[in-house]
Coordinates of C-alpha atoms and ligand atoms in Angstrom, one line a residue:
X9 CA 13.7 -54.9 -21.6
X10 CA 11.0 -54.7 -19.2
X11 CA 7.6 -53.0 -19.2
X12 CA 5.9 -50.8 -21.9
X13 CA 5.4 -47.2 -20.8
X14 CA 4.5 -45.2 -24.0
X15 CA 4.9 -41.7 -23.0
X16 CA 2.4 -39.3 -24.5
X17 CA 2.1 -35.7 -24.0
X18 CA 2.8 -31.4 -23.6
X19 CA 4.6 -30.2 -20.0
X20 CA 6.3 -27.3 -19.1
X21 CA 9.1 -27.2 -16.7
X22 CA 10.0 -24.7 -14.3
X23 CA 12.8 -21.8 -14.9
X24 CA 16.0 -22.4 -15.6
X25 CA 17.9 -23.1 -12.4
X26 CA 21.6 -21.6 -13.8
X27 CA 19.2 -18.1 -14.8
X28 CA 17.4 -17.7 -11.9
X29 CA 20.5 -17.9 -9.8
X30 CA 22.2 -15.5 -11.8
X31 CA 19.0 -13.4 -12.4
X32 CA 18.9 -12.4 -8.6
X33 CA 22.9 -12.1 -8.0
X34 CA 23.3 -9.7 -10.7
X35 CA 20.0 -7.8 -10.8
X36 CA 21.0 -7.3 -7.1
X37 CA 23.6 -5.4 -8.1
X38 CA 21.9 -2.6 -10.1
X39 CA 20.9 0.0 -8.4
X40 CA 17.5 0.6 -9.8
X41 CA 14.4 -1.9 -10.0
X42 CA 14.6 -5.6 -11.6
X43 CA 12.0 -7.5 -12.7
X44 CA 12.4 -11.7 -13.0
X45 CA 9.6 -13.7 -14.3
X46 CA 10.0 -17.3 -14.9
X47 CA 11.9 -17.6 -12.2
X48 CA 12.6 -21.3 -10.6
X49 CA 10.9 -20.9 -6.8
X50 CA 13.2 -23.7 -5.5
X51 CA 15.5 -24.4 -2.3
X52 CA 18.9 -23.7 -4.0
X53 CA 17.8 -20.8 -5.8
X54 CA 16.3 -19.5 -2.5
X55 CA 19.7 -19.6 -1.0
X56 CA 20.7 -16.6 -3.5
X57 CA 17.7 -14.6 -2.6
X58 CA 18.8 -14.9 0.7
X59 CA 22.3 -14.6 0.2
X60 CA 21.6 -11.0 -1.8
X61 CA 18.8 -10.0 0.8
X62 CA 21.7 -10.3 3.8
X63 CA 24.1 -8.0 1.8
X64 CA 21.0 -5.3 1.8
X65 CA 19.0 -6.3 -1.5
X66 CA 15.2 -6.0 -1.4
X67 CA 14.0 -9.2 -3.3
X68 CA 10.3 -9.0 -3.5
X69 CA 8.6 -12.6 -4.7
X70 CA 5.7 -10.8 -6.4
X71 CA 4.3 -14.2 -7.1
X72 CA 6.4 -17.5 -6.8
X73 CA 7.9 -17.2 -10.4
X74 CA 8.3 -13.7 -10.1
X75 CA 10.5 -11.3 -8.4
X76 CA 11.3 -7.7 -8.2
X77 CA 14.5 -6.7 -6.8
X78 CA 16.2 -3.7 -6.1
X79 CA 20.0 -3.2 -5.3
X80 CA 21.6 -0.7 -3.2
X81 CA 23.9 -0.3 -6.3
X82 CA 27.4 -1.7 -7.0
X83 CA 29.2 0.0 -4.4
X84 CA 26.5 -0.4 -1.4
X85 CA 26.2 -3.9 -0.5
X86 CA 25.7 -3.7 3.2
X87 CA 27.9 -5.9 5.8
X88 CA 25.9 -9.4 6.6
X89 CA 25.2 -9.7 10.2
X90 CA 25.3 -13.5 10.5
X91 CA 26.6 -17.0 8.2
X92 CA 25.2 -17.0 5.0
X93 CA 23.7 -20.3 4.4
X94 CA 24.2 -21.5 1.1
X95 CA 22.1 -24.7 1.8
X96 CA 23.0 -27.4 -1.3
X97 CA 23.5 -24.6 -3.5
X98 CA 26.9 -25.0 -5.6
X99 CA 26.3 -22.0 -7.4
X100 CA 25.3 -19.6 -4.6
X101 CA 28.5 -20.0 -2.5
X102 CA 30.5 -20.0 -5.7
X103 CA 29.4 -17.4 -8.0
X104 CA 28.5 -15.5 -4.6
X105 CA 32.2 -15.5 -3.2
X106 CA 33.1 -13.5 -6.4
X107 CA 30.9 -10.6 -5.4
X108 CA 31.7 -11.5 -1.7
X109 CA 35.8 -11.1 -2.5
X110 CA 35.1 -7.5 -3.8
X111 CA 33.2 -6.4 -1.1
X112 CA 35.2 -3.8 1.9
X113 CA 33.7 -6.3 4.5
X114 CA 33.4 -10.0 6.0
X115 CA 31.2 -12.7 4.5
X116 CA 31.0 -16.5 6.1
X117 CA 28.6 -18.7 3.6
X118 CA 28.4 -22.2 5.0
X119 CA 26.1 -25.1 3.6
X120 CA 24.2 -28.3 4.0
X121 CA 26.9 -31.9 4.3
X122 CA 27.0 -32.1 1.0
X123 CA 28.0 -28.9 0.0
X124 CA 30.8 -28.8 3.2
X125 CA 32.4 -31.5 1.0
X126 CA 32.7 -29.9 -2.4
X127 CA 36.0 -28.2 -3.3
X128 CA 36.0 -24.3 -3.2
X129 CA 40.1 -23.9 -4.0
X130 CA 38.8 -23.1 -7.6
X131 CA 37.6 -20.3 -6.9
X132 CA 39.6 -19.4 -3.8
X133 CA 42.6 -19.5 -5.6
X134 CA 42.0 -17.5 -8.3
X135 CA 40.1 -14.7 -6.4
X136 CA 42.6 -14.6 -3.7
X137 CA 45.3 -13.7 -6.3
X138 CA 43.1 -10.5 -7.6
X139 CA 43.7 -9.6 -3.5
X140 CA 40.6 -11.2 -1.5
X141 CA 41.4 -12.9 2.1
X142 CA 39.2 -16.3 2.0
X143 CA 39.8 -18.9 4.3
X144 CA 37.7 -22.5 4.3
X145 CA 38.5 -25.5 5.9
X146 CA 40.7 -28.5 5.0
X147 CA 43.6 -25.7 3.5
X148 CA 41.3 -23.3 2.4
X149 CA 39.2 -25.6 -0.2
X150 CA 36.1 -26.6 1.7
X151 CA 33.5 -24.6 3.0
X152 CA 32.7 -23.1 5.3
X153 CA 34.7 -20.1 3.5
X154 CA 35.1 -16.9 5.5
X155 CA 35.6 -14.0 3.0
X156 CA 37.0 -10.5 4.0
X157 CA 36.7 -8.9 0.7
X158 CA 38.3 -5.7 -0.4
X159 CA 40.6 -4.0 -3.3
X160 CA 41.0 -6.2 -6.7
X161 CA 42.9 -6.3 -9.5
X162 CA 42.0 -7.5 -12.9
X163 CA 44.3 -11.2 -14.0
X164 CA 44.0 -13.2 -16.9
X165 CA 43.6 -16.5 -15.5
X166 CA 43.7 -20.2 -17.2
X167 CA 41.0 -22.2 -16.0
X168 CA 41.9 -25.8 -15.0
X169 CA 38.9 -27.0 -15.3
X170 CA 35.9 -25.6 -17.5
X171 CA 33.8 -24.6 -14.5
X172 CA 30.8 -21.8 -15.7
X173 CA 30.7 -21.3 -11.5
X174 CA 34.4 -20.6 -11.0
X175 CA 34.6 -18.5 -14.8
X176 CA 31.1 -16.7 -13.5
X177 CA 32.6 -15.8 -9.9
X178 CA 35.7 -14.3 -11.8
X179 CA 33.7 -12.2 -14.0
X180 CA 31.7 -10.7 -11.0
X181 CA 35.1 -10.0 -8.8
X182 CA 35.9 -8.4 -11.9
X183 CA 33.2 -5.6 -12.3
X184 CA 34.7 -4.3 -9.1
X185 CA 38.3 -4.6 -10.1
X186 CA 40.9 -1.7 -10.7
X187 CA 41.7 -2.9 -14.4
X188 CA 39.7 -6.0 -16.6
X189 CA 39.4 -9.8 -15.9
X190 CA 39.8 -11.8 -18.6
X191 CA 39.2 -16.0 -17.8
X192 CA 40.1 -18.5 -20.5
X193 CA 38.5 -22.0 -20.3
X194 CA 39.7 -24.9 -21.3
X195 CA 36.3 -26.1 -23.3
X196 CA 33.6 -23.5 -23.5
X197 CA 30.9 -23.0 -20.8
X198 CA 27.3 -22.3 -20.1
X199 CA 27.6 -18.3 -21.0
X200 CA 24.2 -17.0 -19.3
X201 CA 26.8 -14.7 -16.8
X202 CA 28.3 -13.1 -20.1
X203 CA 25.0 -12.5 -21.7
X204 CA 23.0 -11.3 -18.9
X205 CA 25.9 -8.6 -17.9
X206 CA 26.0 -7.6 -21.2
X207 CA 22.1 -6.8 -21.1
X208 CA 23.2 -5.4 -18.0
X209 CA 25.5 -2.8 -19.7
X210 CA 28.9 -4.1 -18.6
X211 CA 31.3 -4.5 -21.2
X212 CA 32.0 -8.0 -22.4
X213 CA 34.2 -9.3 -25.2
X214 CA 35.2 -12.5 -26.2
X215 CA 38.1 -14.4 -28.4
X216 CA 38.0 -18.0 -28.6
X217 CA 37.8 -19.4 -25.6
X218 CA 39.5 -16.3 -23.3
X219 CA 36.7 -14.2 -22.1
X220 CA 37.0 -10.0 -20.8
X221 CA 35.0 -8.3 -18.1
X222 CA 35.9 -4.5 -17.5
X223 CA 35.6 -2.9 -14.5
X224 CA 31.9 -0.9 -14.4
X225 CA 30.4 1.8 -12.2
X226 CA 27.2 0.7 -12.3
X227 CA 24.2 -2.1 -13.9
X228 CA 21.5 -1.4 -15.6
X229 CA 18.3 -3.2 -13.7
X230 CA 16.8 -5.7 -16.1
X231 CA 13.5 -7.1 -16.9
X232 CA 13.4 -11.0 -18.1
X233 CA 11.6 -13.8 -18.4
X234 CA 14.1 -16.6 -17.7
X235 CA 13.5 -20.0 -19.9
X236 CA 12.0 -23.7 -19.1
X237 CA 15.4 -25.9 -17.4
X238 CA 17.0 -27.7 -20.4
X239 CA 18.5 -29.8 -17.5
X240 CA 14.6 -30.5 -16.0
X241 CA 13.6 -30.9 -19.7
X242 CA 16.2 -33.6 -20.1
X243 CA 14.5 -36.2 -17.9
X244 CA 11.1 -36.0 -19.7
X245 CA 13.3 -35.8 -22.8
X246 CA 14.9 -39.2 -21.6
X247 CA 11.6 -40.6 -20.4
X248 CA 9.9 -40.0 -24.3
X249 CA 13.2 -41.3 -26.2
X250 CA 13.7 -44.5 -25.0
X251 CA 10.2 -45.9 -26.0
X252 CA 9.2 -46.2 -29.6
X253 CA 5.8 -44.9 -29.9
X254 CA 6.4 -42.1 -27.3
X255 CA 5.7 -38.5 -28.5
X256 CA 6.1 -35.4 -25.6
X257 CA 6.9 -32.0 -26.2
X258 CA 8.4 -29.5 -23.6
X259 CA 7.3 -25.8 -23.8
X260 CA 9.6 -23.1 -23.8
X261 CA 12.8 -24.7 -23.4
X262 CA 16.0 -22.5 -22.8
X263 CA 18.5 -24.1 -25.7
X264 CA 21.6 -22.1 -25.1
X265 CA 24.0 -23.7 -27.4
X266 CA 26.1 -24.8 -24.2
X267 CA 23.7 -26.4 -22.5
X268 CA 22.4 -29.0 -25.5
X269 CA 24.8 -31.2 -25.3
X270 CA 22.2 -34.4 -24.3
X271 CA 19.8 -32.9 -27.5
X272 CA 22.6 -33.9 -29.6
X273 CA 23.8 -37.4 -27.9
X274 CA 20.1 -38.4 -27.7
X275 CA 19.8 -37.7 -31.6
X276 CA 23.5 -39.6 -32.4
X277 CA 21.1 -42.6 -30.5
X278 CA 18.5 -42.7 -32.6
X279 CA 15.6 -40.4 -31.3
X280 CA 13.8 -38.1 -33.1
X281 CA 14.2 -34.4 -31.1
X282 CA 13.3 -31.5 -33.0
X283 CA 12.5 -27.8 -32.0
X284 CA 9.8 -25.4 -33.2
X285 CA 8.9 -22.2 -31.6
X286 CA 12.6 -21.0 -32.0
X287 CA 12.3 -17.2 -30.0
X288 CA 14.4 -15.4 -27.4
X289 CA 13.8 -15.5 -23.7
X290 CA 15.6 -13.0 -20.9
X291 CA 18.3 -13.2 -23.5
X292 CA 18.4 -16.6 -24.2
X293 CA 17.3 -19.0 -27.0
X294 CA 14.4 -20.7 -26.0
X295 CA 12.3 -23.0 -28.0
X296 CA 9.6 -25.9 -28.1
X297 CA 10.9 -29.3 -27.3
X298 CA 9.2 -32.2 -29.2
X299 CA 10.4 -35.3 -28.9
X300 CA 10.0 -39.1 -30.4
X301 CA 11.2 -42.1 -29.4
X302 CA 13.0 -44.2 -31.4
X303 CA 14.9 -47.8 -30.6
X304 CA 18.2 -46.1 -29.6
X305 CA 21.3 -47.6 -30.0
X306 CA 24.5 -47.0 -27.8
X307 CA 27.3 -44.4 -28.1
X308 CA 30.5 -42.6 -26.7
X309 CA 30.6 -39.3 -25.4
X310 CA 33.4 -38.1 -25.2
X311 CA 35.5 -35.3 -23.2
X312 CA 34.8 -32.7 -25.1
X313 CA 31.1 -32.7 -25.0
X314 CA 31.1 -33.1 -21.1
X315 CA 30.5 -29.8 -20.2
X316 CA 27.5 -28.8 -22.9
X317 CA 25.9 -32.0 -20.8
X318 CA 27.7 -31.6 -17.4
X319 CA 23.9 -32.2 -15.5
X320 CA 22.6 -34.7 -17.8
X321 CA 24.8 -37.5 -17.4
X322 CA 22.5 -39.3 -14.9
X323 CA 19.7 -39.0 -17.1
X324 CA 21.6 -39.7 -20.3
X325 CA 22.7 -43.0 -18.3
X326 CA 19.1 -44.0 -18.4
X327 CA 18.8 -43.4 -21.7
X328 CA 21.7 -45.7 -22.0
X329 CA 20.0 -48.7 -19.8
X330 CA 17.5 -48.9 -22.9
X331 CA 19.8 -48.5 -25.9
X332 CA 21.5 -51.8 -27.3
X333 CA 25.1 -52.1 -26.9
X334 CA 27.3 -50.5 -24.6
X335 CA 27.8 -46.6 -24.2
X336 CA 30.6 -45.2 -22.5
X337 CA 31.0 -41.5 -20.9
X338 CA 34.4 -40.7 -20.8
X339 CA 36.5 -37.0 -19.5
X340 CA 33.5 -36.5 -17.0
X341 CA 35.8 -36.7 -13.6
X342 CA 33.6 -33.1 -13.0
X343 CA 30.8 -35.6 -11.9
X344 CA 32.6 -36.9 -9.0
X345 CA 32.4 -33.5 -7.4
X346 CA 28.6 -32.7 -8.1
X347 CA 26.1 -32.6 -5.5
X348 CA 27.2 -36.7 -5.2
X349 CA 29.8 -38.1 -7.0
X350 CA 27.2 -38.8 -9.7
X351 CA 29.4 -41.6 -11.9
X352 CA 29.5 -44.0 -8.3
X353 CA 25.8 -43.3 -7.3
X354 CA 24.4 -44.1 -10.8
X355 CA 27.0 -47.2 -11.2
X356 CA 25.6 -48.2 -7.7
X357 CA 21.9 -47.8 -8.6
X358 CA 21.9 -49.0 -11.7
X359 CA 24.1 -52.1 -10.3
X360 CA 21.1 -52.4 -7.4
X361 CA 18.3 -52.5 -10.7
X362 CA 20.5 -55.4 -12.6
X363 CA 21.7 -53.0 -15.4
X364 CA 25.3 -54.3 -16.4
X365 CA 27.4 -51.3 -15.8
X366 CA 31.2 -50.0 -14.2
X367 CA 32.8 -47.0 -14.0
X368 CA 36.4 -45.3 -14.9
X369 CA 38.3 -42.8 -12.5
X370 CA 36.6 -40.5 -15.6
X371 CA 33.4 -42.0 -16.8
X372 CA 31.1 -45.0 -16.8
X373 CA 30.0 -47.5 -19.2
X374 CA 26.5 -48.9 -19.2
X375 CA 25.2 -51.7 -21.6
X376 CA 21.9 -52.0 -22.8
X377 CA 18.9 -52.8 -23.2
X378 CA 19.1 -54.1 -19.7
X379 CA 16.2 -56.0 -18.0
X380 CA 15.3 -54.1 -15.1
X381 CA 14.7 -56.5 -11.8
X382 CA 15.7 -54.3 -8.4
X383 CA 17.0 -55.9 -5.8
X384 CA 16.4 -53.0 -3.4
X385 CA 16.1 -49.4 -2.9
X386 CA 18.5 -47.5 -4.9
X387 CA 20.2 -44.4 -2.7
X388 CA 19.4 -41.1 -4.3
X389 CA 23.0 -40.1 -2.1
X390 CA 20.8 -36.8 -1.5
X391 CA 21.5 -35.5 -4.8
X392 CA 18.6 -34.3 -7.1
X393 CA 19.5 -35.4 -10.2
X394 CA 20.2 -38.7 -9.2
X395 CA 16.8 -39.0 -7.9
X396 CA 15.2 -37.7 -10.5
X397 CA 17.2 -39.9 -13.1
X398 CA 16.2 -43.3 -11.3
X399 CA 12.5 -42.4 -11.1
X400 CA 12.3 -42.1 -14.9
X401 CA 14.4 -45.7 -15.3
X402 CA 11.4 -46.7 -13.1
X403 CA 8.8 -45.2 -14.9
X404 CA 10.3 -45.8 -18.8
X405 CA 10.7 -49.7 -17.4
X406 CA 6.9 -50.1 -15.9
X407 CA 9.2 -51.6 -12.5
X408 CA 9.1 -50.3 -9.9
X409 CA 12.1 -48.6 -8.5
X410 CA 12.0 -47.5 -5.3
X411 CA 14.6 -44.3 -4.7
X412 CA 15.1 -43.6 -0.9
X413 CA 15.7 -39.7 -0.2
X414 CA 13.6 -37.9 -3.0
X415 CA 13.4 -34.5 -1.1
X416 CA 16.2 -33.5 -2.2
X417 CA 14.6 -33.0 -5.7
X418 CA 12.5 -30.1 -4.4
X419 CA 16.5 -28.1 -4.6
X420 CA 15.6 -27.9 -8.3
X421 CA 12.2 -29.2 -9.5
X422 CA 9.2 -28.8 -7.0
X423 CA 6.9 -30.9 -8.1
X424 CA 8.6 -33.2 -10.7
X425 CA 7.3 -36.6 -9.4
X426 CA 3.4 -35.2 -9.4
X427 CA 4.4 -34.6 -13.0
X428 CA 5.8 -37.7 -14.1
X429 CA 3.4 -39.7 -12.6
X430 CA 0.8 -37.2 -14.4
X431 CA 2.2 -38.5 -17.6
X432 CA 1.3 -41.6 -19.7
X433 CA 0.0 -43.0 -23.1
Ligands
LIG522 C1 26.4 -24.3 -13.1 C2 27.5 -24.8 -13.6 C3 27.9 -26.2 -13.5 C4 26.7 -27.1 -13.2 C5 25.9 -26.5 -12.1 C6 25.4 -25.2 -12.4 C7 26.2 -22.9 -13.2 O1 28.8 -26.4 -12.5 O2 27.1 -28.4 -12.9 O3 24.8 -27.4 -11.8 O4 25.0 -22.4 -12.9 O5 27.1 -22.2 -13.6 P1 30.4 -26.2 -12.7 O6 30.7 -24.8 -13.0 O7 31.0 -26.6 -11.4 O8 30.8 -27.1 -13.9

């Protein structure tokens, strides 16, 4: 192993990404005034403001972490008079199309490249058999996806793949539905979109993993502050485990119990991640992160922790460059349809840095601790959190890594390399 960056210090990260989305789709929808603090001022988030402000929604951004918004109600959404742009926003056009399919009116959300080549049939499907028209392209699964919304009916419907988006879209069609919704997932998701409605007012239930929205009149507004990005936190997480001597805390962490999935992999390695703080934030569990680094050894993760970790397998590959032996991600095809297919870019980069490493139609494998010697820019492949990922290799390794196309991390984390580079012993 190269270098010796021992990583000392306190940051806070910006709002959760998942939150804020959701914070302005559903607040959006109740007819009297919300109130969002915390929230992430970012490109993809953005692209919901904008989305809700086209259907008639005054969104007010009081200060850049803060908005008021006010809904026409449930039943008023106004016709949008041109596209929607969803930008590189997965969850806007996704979670969007479920209150776009309920809506007695046309919709056309189109995004960036990338997002034109991510598939949509999951939620297509699904909401087209409650009794939405959607086209797309390519057979109806790629954007851009032209919606002419109307009459729904509640379905119980088996998720193929655990997808918080798709079961999220599903639970918003369903608020406007003639009888209740119920989605089961295969593995359990991220469940902000269940807790937030039910703050909300809307009726909720769960058993096991089958989950039951009932049709509502009307949401209540709400007033939250939405949590620090576990999946931001996971990079300077990454950055203080994989050097022994490094100590770093991250303040006011959202630690939903689905979204900690890297906590716990990182702690199977060897580092030393504890929480203090523990409180509740805009409905959420939210707590201090501190963690130590530790000599980390390798492991397997396997399917069924994919989707509590479903953003932080990029960084928890770097983590993996500086553990000894070889860990292997396996059941994680998911990644292949991210903002890049995130098991080939990181097998590519981390080929390009000389870290020993292949991949599986399902996974990757990388062995460790790998001596870092680039032999040229690694591609980004326009997606944030492999950007994001390769800067902290470069910064836990003392090499430098150059990354070509970091813009694309200001669709999550304004900001983020003025912070790492803030940070050292
Ligand atoms: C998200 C769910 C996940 C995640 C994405 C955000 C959400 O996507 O990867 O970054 O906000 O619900 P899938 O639902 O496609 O797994």
């Amino acid at each position: 192993m190269s270098g010796k960056a021992v990583i000392r210090g306190d940051v806070s990260v910006p709002g959760d990404k998942s939150i804020s989305h959701r914070a302005v789709l559903i607040a959006a929808l109740a007819a009297r005034t919300s109130r969002v603090r915390g929230f992430l001022h970012a490109e993809d988030t953005l692209r919901s403001v904008a989305m809700m402000r086209a259907l008639g929604a005054r969104v007010e951004v009081v200060h850049p972490d803060e908005l008021r918004v006010e809904g026409p109600g449930l039943r008023d959404l106004a016709e949008p008079s041109d596209v929607i742009d969803a930008g590189n926003s997965g969850t806007t056009i996704r979670i969007g199309s479920g209150i776009l399919a309920a809506q007695p009116f046309l919709s056309v959300v189109t995004g960036d490249p990338y997002l034109r080549r991510r598939p949509m049939g999951r939620v297509i499907r699904p909401l087209t058999q409650m009794g939405a028209t959607i086209w797309g392209r390519a057979g109806d699964t790629l954007p851009p996806l032209c919606i002419r919304g109307g009459s729904l009916s509640g379905i119980r419907y088996e998720m193929p793949v655990a997808s918080a988006q798709v079961k999220s879209a599903l639970l918003l069609a369903g608020l406007f539905a003639s009888s209740p919704v119920t989605v089961v997932e295969p593995l359990r998701t991220r469940d902000h979109t269940e807790r937030m409605l039910s703050s909300m007012g809307a009726k909720i239930t769960r058993e096991g993993n089958a989950v039951t929205v009932e049709p509502a009149d009307r949401l209540d507004p709400v007033d939250l502050t939405v949590p620090g990005d576990i999946s931001s936190a996971a990079f300077f997480m990454v950055l203080a485990a994989v050097r022994r001597g490094s100590s770093l805390t991250v303040r006011g962490v959202g630690v939903n119990p689905f979204r900690t999935g890297l906590v716990e992999v990182l702690r199977r390695m060897g580092a030393d991640i504890r929480y203090a703080g523990e409180r509740f934030s805009g409905g959420e569990p939210a707590a201090d992160i501190l963690v130590r680094g530790e000599e980390l050894t390798a492991t397997r993760v396997d399917p069924g922790e994919v989707p509590g970790m479903i953003d932080e397998v990029p960084a928890l590959c770097v983590a993996a460059a500086f553990a000894s032996g070889r860990t292997e991600i396996r059941g994680a095809e998911e990644l292949r349809v991210k903002e890049s297919d995130r098991i080939g870019a990181m097998v590519s980069a981390l080929s390009t840095l000389g870290v020993a490493c292949g991949e599986y139609p399902d996974g990757l494998w990388v062995e460790g601790p790998a001596r870092i010697h680039p032999t040229g820019p690694c591609d980004s492949q326009g997606d944030h959190r492999i950007a994001m990922s390769l800067l902290v290799l470069g910064k836990a390794s003392g090499e430098s890594v150059e990354v070509n196309d970091i813009a694309c991390i200001n669709t999550s984390f304004p900001g983020f390399k003025e912070m790492l580079e803030g940070l050292s012993d």
